[in-house]
Short mmCIF file of C-alpha atoms in Angstrom, two decimals:
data_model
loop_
_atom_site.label_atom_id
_atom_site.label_comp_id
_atom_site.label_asym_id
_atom_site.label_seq_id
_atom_site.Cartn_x
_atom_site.Cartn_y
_atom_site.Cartn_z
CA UNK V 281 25.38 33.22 38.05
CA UNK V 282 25.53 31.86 34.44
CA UNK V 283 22.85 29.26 35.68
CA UNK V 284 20.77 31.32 37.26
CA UNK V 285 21.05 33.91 34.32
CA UNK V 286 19.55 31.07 32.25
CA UNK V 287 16.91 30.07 34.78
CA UNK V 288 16.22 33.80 35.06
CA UNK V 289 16.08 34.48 31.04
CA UNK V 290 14.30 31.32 29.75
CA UNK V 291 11.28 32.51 32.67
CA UNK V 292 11.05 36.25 31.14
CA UNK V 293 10.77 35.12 27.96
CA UNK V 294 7.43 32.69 28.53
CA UNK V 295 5.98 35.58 31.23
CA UNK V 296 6.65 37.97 28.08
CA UNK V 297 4.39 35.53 26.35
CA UNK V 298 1.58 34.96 28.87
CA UNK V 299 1.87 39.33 29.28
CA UNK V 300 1.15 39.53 25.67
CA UNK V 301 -1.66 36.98 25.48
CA UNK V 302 -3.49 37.28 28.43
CA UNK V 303 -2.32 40.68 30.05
CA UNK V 304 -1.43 38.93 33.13
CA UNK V 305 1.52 37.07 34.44
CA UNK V 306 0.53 34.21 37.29
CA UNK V 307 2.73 34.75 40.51
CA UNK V 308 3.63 30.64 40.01
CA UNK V 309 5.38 31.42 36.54
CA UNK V 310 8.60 33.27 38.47
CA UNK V 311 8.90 29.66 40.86
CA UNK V 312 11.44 27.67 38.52
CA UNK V 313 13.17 30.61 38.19
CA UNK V 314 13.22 31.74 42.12
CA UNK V 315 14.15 28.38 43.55
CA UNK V 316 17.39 27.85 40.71
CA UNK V 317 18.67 31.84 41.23
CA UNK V 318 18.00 32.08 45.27
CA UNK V 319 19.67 28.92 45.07
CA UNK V 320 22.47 29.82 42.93
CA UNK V 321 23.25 33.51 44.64
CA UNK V 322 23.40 31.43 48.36
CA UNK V 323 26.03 29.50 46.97
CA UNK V 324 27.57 32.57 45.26
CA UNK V 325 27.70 34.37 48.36
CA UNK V 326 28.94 31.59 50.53
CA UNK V 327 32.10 30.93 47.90
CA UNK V 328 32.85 34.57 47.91
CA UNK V 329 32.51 35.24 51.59
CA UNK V 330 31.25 31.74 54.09
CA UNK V 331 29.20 34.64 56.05
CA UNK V 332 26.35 32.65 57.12
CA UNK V 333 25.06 36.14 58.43
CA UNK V 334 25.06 37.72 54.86
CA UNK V 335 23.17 35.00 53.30
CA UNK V 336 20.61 34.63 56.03
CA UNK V 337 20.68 38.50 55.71
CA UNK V 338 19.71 38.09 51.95
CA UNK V 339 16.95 35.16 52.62
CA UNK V 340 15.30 37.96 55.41
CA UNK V 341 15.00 40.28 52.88
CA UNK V 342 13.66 37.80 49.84
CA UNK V 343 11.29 36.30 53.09
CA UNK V 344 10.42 40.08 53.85
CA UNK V 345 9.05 40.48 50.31
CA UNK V 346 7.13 37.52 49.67
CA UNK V 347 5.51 38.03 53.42
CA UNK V 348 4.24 41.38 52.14
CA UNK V 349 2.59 39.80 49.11
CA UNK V 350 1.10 37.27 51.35
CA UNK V 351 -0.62 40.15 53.48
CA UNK V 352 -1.73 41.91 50.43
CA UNK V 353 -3.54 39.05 48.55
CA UNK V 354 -4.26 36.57 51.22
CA UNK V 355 -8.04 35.53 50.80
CA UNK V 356 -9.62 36.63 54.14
CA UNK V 357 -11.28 33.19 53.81
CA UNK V 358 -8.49 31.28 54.40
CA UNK V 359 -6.97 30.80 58.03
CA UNK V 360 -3.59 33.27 58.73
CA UNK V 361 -0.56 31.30 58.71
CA UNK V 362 1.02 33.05 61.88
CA UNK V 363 3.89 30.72 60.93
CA UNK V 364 5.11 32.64 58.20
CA UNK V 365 4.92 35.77 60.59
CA UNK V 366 7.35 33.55 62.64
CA UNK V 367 9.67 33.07 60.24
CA UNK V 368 10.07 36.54 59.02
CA UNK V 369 10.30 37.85 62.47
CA UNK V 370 13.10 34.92 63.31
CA UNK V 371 15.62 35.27 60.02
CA UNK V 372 16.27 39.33 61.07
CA UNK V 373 16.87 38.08 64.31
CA UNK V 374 19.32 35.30 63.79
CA UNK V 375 21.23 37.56 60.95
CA UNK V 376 21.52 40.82 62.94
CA UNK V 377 22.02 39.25 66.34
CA UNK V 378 22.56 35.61 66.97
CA UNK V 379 24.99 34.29 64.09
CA UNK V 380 27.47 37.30 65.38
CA UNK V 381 26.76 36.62 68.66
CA UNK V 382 28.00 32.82 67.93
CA UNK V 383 30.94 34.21 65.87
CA UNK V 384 32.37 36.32 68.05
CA UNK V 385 30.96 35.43 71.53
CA UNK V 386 29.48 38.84 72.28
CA UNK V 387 26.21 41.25 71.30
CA UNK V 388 27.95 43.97 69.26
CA UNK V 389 25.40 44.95 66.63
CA UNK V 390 23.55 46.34 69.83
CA UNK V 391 22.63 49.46 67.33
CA UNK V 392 20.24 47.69 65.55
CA UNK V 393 18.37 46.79 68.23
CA UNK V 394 15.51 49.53 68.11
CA UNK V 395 14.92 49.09 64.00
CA UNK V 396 14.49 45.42 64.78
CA UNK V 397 11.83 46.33 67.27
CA UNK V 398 9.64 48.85 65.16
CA UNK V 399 10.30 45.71 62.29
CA UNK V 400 8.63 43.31 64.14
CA UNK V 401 6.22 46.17 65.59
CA UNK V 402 4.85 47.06 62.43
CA UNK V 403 4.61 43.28 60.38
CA UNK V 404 3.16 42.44 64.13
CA UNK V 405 0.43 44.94 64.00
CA UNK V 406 -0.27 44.78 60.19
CA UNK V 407 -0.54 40.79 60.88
CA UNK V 408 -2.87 41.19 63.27
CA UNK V 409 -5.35 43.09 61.34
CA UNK V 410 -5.34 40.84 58.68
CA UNK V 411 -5.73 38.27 61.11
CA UNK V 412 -9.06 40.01 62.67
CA UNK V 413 -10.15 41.08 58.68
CA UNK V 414 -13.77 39.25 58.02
CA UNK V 415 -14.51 38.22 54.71
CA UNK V 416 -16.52 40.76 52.28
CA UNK V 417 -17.85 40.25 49.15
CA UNK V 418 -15.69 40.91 46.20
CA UNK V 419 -16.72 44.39 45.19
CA UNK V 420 -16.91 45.13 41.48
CA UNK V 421 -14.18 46.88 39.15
CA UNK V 422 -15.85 50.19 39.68
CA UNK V 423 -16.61 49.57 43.18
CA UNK V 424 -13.49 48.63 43.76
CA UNK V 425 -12.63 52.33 42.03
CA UNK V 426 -14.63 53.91 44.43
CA UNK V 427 -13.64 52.33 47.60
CA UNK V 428 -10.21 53.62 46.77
CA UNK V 429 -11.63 57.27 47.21
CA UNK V 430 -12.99 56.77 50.60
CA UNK V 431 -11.04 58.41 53.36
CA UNK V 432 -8.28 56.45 54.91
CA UNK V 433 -7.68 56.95 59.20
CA UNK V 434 -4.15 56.32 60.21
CA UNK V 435 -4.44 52.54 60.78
CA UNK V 436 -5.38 52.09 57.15
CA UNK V 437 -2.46 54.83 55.87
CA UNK V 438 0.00 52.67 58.04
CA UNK V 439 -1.78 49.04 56.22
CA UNK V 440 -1.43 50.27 53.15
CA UNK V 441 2.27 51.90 53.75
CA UNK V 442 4.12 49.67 56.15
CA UNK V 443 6.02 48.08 53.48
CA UNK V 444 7.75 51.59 52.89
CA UNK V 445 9.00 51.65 56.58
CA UNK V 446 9.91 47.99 56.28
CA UNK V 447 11.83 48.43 53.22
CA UNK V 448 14.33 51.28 55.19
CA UNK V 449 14.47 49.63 58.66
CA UNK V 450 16.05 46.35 55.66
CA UNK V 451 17.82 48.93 54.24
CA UNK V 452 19.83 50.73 57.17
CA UNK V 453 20.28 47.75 58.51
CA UNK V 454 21.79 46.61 55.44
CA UNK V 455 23.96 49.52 55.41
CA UNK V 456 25.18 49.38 59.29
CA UNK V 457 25.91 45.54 58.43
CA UNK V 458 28.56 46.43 55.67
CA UNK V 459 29.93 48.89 57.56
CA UNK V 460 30.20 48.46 61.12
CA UNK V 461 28.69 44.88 61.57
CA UNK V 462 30.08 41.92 59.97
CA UNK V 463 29.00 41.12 56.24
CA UNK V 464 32.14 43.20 53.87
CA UNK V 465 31.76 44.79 50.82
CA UNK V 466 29.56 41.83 49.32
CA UNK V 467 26.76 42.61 51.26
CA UNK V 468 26.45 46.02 49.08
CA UNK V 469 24.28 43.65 46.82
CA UNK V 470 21.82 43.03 49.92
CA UNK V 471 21.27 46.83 50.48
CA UNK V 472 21.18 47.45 46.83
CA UNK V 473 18.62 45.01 46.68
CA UNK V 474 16.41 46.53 49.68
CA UNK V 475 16.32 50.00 48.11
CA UNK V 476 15.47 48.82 44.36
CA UNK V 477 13.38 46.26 44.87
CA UNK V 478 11.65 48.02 47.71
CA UNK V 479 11.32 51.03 45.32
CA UNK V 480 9.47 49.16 42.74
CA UNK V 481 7.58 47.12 44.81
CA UNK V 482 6.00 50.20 45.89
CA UNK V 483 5.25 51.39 42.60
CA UNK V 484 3.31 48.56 41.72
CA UNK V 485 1.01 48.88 45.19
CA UNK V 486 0.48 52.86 43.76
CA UNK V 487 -0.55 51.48 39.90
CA UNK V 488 2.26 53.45 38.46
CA UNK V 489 3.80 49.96 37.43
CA UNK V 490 2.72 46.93 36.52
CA UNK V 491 2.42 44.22 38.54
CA UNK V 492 4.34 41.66 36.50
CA UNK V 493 7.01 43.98 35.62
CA UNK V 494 7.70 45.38 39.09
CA UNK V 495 8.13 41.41 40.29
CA UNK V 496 10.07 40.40 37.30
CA UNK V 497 12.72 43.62 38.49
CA UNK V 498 12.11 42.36 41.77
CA UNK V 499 13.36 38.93 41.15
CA UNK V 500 16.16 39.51 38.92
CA UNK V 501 17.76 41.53 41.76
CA UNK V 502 17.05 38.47 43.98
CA UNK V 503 18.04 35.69 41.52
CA UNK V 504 21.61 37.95 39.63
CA UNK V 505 22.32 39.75 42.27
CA UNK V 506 26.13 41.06 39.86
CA UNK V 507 27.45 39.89 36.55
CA UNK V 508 27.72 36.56 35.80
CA UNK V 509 30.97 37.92 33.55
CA UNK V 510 32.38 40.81 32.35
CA UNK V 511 30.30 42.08 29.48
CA UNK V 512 31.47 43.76 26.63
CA UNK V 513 31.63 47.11 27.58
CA UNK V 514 32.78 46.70 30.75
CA UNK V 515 30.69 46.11 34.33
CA UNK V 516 29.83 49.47 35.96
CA UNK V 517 31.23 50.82 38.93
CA UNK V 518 28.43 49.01 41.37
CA UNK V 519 28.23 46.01 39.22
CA UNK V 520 24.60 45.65 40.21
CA UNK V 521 23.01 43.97 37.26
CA UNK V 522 19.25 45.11 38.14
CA UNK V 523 19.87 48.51 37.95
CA UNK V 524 21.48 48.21 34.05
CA UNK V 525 18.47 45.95 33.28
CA UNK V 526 16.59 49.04 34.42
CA UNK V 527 18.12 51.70 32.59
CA UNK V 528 18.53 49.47 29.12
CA UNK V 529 15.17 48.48 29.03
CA UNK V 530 14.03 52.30 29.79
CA UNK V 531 16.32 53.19 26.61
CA UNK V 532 15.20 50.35 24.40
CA UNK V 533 11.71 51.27 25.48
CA UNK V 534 12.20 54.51 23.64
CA UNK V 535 12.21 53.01 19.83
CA UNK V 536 8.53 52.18 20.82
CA UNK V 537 7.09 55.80 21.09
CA UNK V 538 9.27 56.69 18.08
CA UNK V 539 7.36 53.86 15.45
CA UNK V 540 3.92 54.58 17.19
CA UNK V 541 5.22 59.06 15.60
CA UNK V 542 6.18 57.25 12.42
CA UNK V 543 2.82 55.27 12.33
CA UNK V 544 0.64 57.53 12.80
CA UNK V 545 2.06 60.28 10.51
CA UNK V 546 2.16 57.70 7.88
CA UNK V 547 -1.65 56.73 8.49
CA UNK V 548 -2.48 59.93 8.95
CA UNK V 549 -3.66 60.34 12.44
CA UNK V 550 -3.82 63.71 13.81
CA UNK V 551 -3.69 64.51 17.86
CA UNK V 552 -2.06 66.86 19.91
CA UNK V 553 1.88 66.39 19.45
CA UNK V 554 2.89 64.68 22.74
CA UNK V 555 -0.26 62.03 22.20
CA UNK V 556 1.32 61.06 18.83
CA UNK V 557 4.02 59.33 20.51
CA UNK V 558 2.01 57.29 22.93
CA UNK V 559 -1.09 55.97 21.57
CA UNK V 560 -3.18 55.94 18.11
CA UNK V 561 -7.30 56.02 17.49
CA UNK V 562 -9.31 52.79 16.96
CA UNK V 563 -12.52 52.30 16.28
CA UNK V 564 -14.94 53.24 18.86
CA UNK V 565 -17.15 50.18 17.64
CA UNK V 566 -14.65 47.50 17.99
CA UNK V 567 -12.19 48.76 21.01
CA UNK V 568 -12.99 45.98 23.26
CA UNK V 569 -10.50 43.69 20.61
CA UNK V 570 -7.86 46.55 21.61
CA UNK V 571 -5.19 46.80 24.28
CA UNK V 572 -4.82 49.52 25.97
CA UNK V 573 -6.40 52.62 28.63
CA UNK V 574 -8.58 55.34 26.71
CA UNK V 575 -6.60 58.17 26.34
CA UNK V 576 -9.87 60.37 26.33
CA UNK V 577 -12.81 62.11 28.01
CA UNK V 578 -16.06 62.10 26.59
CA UNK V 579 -19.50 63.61 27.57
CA UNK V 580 -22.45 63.83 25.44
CA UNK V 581 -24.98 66.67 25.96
CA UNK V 582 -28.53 66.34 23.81
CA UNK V 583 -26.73 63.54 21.58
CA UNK V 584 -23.33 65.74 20.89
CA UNK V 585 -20.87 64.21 21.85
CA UNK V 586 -17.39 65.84 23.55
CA UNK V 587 -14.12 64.51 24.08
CA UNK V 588 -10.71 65.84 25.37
CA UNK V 589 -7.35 64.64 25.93
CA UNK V 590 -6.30 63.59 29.42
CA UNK V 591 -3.57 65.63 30.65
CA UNK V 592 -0.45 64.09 31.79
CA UNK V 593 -0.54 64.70 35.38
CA UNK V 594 -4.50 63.94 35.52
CA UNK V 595 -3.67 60.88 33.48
CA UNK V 596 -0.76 59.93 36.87
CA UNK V 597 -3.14 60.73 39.40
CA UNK V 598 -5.98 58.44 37.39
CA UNK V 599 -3.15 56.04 37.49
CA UNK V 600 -2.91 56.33 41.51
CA UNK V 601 -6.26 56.43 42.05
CA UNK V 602 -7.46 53.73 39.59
CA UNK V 603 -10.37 56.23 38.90
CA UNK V 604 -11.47 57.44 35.82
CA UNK V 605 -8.84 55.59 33.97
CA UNK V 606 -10.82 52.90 31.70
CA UNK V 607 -8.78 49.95 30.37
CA UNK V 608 -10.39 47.79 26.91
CA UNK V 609 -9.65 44.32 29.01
CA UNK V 610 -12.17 45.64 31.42
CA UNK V 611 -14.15 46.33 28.71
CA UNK V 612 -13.88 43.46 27.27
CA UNK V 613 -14.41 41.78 30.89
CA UNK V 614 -17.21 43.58 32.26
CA UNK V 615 -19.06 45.36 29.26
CA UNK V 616 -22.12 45.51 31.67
CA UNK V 617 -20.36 47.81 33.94
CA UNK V 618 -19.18 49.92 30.82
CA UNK V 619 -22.52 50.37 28.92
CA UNK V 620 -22.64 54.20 28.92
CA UNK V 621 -18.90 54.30 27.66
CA UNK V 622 -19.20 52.03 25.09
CA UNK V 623 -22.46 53.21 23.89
CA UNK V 624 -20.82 56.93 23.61
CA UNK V 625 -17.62 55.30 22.02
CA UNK V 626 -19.56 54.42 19.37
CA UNK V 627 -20.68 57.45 18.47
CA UNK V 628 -17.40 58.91 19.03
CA UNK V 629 -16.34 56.90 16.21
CA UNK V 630 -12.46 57.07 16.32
CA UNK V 631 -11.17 56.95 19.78
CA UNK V 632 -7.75 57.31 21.38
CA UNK V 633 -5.91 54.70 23.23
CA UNK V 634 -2.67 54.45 24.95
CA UNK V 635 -0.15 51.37 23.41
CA UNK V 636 0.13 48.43 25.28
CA UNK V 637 3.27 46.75 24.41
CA UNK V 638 4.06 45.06 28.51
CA UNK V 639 7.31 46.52 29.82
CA UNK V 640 8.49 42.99 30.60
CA UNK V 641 9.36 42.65 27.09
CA UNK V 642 12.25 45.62 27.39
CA UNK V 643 12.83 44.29 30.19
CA UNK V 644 13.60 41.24 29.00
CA UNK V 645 15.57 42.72 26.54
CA UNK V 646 17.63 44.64 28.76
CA UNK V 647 18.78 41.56 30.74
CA UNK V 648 19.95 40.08 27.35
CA UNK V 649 21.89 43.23 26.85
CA UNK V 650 22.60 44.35 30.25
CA UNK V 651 24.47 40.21 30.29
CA UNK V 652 26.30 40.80 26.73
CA UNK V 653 27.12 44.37 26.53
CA UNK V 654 27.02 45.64 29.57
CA UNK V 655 25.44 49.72 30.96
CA UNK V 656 24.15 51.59 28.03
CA UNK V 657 23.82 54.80 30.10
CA UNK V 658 27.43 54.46 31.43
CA UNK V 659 28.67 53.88 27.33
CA UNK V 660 26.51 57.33 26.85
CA UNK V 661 28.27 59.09 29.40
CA UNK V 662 31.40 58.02 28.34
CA UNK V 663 31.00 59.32 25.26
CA UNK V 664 29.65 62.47 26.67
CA UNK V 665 32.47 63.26 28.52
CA UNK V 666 35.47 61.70 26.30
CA UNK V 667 36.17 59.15 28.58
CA UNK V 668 37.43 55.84 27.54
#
């Protein structure tokens, strides 16, 4: 795990780099990093346990992932690779069924039977639709923004949302296999891993995380699946590492809000209390060289122009939607698709944007503590309640 906590660090710390310059994070970047921690946590769970079940249980669910990313950027112009369809389908199979039946000489996870068959149902199904899709032309940002309100049938609701079935068919399974099938107490990382990663995953299909983030928790669950030692303020309970990643980086994430306050009271920027923390004004002239998504409405009406705050749950459903929500890098990218923004921007003079500091760098910084110190949210509650 110390290896793979290297491998794992040294790769956050250049995507943290490419997230600051570029605002985007290739999916090749996390490769170095994937092939030494898969490889490490195999060999991790084989010295701990020799299950060959658990560790092909683990590789379904890391297979299970990347097959879902594959279905939701494959270019339609490219032939379907029903072999990777095979291979998902097959490592389920030889975890939940065949590698018992060869270690103990009879069927007995016979339970899981029926999730295995509504598994392979629904990546069956949602294969074969990407299969039949024919290629379109790539719509534009706004397009794109508008397609996104069109009405969905059931067929696209269960395209779009498969992946949240998948993730507790994985999960239950993951859960019968610890306790009445045949992987122990060490395959609590496996099913730890299926609900978190699953959970995030989703949040970056719905926009409410960012893509680069949501993979980089994604992989650290795959790649340090527990401690690689005891930290210094002890391992918690669970000793999942992904989840104290989580919660440090959410707490370090918090001095960030408080120096945007400090900043803007010292500059003198004035905007309703809860905006203070979360953004800052910049000029309306020049905000394509910004980062960040307007944090304002504006009309103009016989050259006046008007502007309001987005509210906070108009500014989550914007997120959902990816409507209404305008980001400088598309302005920046597409200023032909923006020209009645930026021409009222300008006028506007000062205008509000959200910061735009990439949560990969708490979460980078989270790992690094998470490793060293240990749960900051399990030293609060200690304290909290007197513990020791």
């Amino acid at each position: 795990m110390v290896i793979s906590a290297v491998a794992v660090l040294v790769t956050l710390v250049y995507a943290s780099y490419l997230d600051i310059r570029d605002r985007r994070v290739p999916f090749r970047t996390w490769y170095p990093m994937l092939v030494v921690g898969i490889s490490a946590t195999i060999v991790l769970f084989y010295q701990q346990t020799g299950n060959i079940s658990l560790i092909v249980g683990y590789l379904t669910l890391i297979a299970s992932f990347f097959y879902a990313d594959y279905l939701d950027n494959r270019d339609p112009e490219t032939p379907f690779r029903f072999p990777y369809l095979a291979a998902v389908l097959a490592l389920p199979a030889l975890s939940w069924f065949i590698i018992p039946v060869l270690s103990t000489g009879k069927l007995s996870e016979t339970q899981l039977i029926p999730w295995y068959v509504l598994f392979a149902g629904l990546l069956g199904y949602v294969s074969y639709r990407e299969y039949k899709k024919q290629p379109v032309k790539k719509p534009t940002a706004k397009q794109a923004r508008k397609d996104a309100k069109k009405e969905s049938n059931i067929e696209e609701v269960l395209s779009r949302w498969y992946f949240v079935l998948v993730i507790v068919i994985l999960a239950i399974a993951s859960f019968y296999m610890i306790g009445g099938g045949s992987w122990g107490v060490s395959g609590i990382y496996i099913a730890l891993a299926a609900v978190f990663c699953g959970v995030f995953y989703i949040f970056g299909q719905m926009h409410l995380f960012g893509g680069a983030d949501a993979w980089a928790l994604i992989f650290i669950a795959f790649c340090i699946p527990t401690f690689p030692f005891t930290p210094l303020l002890n391992t918690p309970p669970l000793g999942f590492l992904s989840f104290s990643v989580l919660i440090n980086a959410l707490i370090l994430n918090l001095v960030a809000p408080a120096g945007i306050f400090i900043i803007n009271i010292v500059k003198g920027n004035r905007a309703p209390l809860q905006y203070m923390f979360f953004g800052f004004p910049v000029k309306g002239e020049t905000i394509q060289d910004s980062w960040g998504f307007v944090m304002e409405d504006f009309t103009e009406t016989k050259g006046t122009v008007e502007r309001k705050f987005i509210g906070f749950w108009d500014s989550l459903r914007r997120m959902r939607s990816e409507e209404g929500r305008v980001y400088t890098k598309d302005l920046r990218e597409h200023p032909e698709e923006y020209e009645k923004e930026l021409g009222i921007y300008k006028k506007a003079g000062n205008v509000w944007i959200s910061y735009a500091v990439p949560f990969i760098l708490p979460i980078t910084a989270g790992l690094i503590t998470a490793i060293i110190c240990g749960d900051f949210l399990l030293v609060i509650m200690t304290l909290i309640t007197g513990g020791a």
